[in-house]
Amino acid sequence: MDPAIRVRGLVTRFGDHVVHEDLDLDVRRGEILGVVGGSGTGKSVLLRQITGLLEPDAGRIEVLGETVRDTSPEAFRRLRRRWGVMFQGGALFSALTVRENVEAPMREQLDLPDDLRARLAAVKVRMVGLPADAMEKRPSELSGGMRKRAGFARAIALDPEIVFLDEPTAGLDPIGAAALDALVAQLRDVLGLTVFLVTHDLDTLHAICDRVAVLAERRVLAVGSIDELRALPHPWIAEYFGGPRGRAAAGER
């Protein structure tokens, strides 16, 4: 089966600074792929390039068998309906209620009656575990964990095949982070999602990721299970997964 996402020969420059050089990556259909790397390795930049928000300087990106950006505006609009994105912090519209936030992609992409759109938004809100009374609240009235869930509800508003999550557990306490991890894994299984997950959270990597891609030296240095990565001799990988926090996340002393 073809991968859900295929990146080949990606080059990214900001002025004289090269972020990615000849970067290759495949994301398998139905997997949760964690993307890690040190500060400045371009993890979020890569997410934005795959979703068409940033254009690379060179290379080719295919999502669900279609080329991103190298297509007509209408074809790209149809392709965008097949994925959802949750940016850091949930990135909700502060002036809108949770219901209105979840309805926003539907308003943009679908021609639906108001009552049907509201009912669909309510279904998505329930799917992410938010109470019904959260629907008419604004982001400022929600806890951090509830805002994350609302952002996730908006990301799945159009029944996507792929969900992109950028640091979904950042800022959450360990209990809230574990609950969100469980939600991501559950909805991956129920909805058959492919999940592209940028994270620093070692607990998340161990709990729900099928594979992990390591960005270093301007490319994807390695992709594999955590056990496979821990066997590699690269110093950054060894320190990341074998340091005190890495050992604790693995349940080791």
Short mmCIF file of C-alpha atoms in Angstrom, two decimals, residues 112-201:
data_model
loop_
_atom_site.label_atom_id
_atom_site.label_comp_id
_atom_site.label_asym_id
_atom_site.label_seq_id
_atom_site.Cartn_x
_atom_site.Cartn_y
_atom_site.Cartn_z
CA LEU A 112 -24.66 22.59 4.87
CA PRO A 113 -27.82 23.87 6.57
CA ASP A 114 -27.19 25.58 9.88
CA ASP A 115 -29.00 22.95 11.94
CA LEU A 116 -27.11 20.06 10.37
CA ARG A 117 -23.78 21.83 10.85
CA ALA A 118 -24.61 22.40 14.52
CA ARG A 119 -25.56 18.75 15.00
CA LEU A 120 -22.34 17.56 13.38
CA ALA A 121 -20.31 19.91 15.57
CA ALA A 122 -22.04 18.48 18.64
CA VAL A 123 -21.07 14.96 17.54
CA LYS A 124 -17.41 15.96 17.20
CA VAL A 125 -17.42 17.66 20.59
CA ARG A 126 -18.81 14.51 22.22
CA MET A 127 -16.24 12.37 20.40
CA VAL A 128 -13.36 14.24 22.05
CA GLY A 129 -14.89 13.91 25.50
CA LEU A 130 -16.09 17.47 26.10
CA PRO A 131 -19.35 18.01 28.01
CA ALA A 132 -22.35 19.38 26.14
CA ASP A 133 -22.21 22.67 28.06
CA ALA A 134 -18.77 23.39 26.55
CA MET A 135 -20.38 23.98 23.15
CA GLU A 136 -21.33 27.59 23.82
CA LYS A 137 -18.23 28.54 25.80
CA ARG A 138 -15.36 30.56 24.41
CA PRO A 139 -11.75 29.35 24.66
CA SER A 140 -11.00 31.72 27.55
CA GLU A 141 -13.65 29.91 29.61
CA LEU A 142 -12.02 26.51 29.14
CA SER A 143 -9.15 24.77 30.90
CA GLY A 144 -6.00 24.00 28.95
CA GLY A 145 -6.99 20.39 28.46
CA MET A 146 -10.47 21.35 27.27
CA ARG A 147 -9.02 23.79 24.76
CA LYS A 148 -6.82 21.01 23.38
CA ARG A 149 -9.84 18.74 23.03
CA ALA A 150 -11.79 21.49 21.30
CA GLY A 151 -8.90 21.97 18.90
CA PHE A 152 -8.91 18.25 18.21
CA ALA A 153 -12.68 18.35 17.58
CA ARG A 154 -12.12 21.06 14.99
CA ALA A 155 -9.32 19.01 13.39
CA ILE A 156 -11.70 16.07 12.83
CA ALA A 157 -14.66 18.24 11.81
CA LEU A 158 -14.55 17.11 8.17
CA ASP A 159 -13.96 13.40 8.89
CA PRO A 160 -10.34 13.55 7.67
CA GLU A 161 -8.11 10.64 6.75
CA ILE A 162 -5.03 12.31 8.27
CA VAL A 163 -4.67 14.45 11.39
CA PHE A 164 -1.64 16.64 12.00
CA LEU A 165 -0.98 17.43 15.67
CA ASP A 166 1.64 20.02 16.68
CA GLU A 167 2.75 19.56 20.31
CA PRO A 168 -0.72 18.46 21.45
CA THR A 169 0.25 17.80 25.09
CA ALA A 170 2.43 20.89 25.60
CA GLY A 171 1.42 22.76 28.75
CA LEU A 172 -0.74 19.96 30.14
CA ASP A 173 -0.20 18.27 33.48
CA PRO A 174 0.76 14.56 33.30
CA ILE A 175 -2.80 13.37 33.91
CA GLY A 176 -4.25 15.66 31.25
CA ALA A 177 -1.48 14.71 28.80
CA ALA A 178 -2.09 10.99 29.33
CA ALA A 179 -5.83 11.48 28.81
CA LEU A 180 -5.21 13.32 25.54
CA ASP A 181 -2.80 10.61 24.39
CA ALA A 182 -5.48 8.00 25.07
CA LEU A 183 -8.01 10.04 23.10
CA VAL A 184 -5.70 10.31 20.09
CA ALA A 185 -5.06 6.56 20.10
CA GLN A 186 -8.75 5.76 20.53
CA LEU A 187 -9.90 8.00 17.67
CA ARG A 188 -7.10 6.70 15.44
CA ASP A 189 -8.54 3.21 15.92
CA VAL A 190 -12.21 4.19 15.67
CA LEU A 191 -11.88 6.54 12.70
CA GLY A 192 -8.98 4.82 10.93
CA LEU A 193 -6.83 7.94 11.06
CA THR A 194 -3.23 8.43 10.09
CA VAL A 195 -1.63 10.72 12.70
CA PHE A 196 1.43 12.94 12.11
CA LEU A 197 2.41 14.07 15.61
CA VAL A 198 5.13 16.63 16.39
CA THR A 199 6.06 16.32 20.05
CA HIS A 200 8.77 16.58 22.70
CA ASP A 201 6.78 14.42 25.09
#
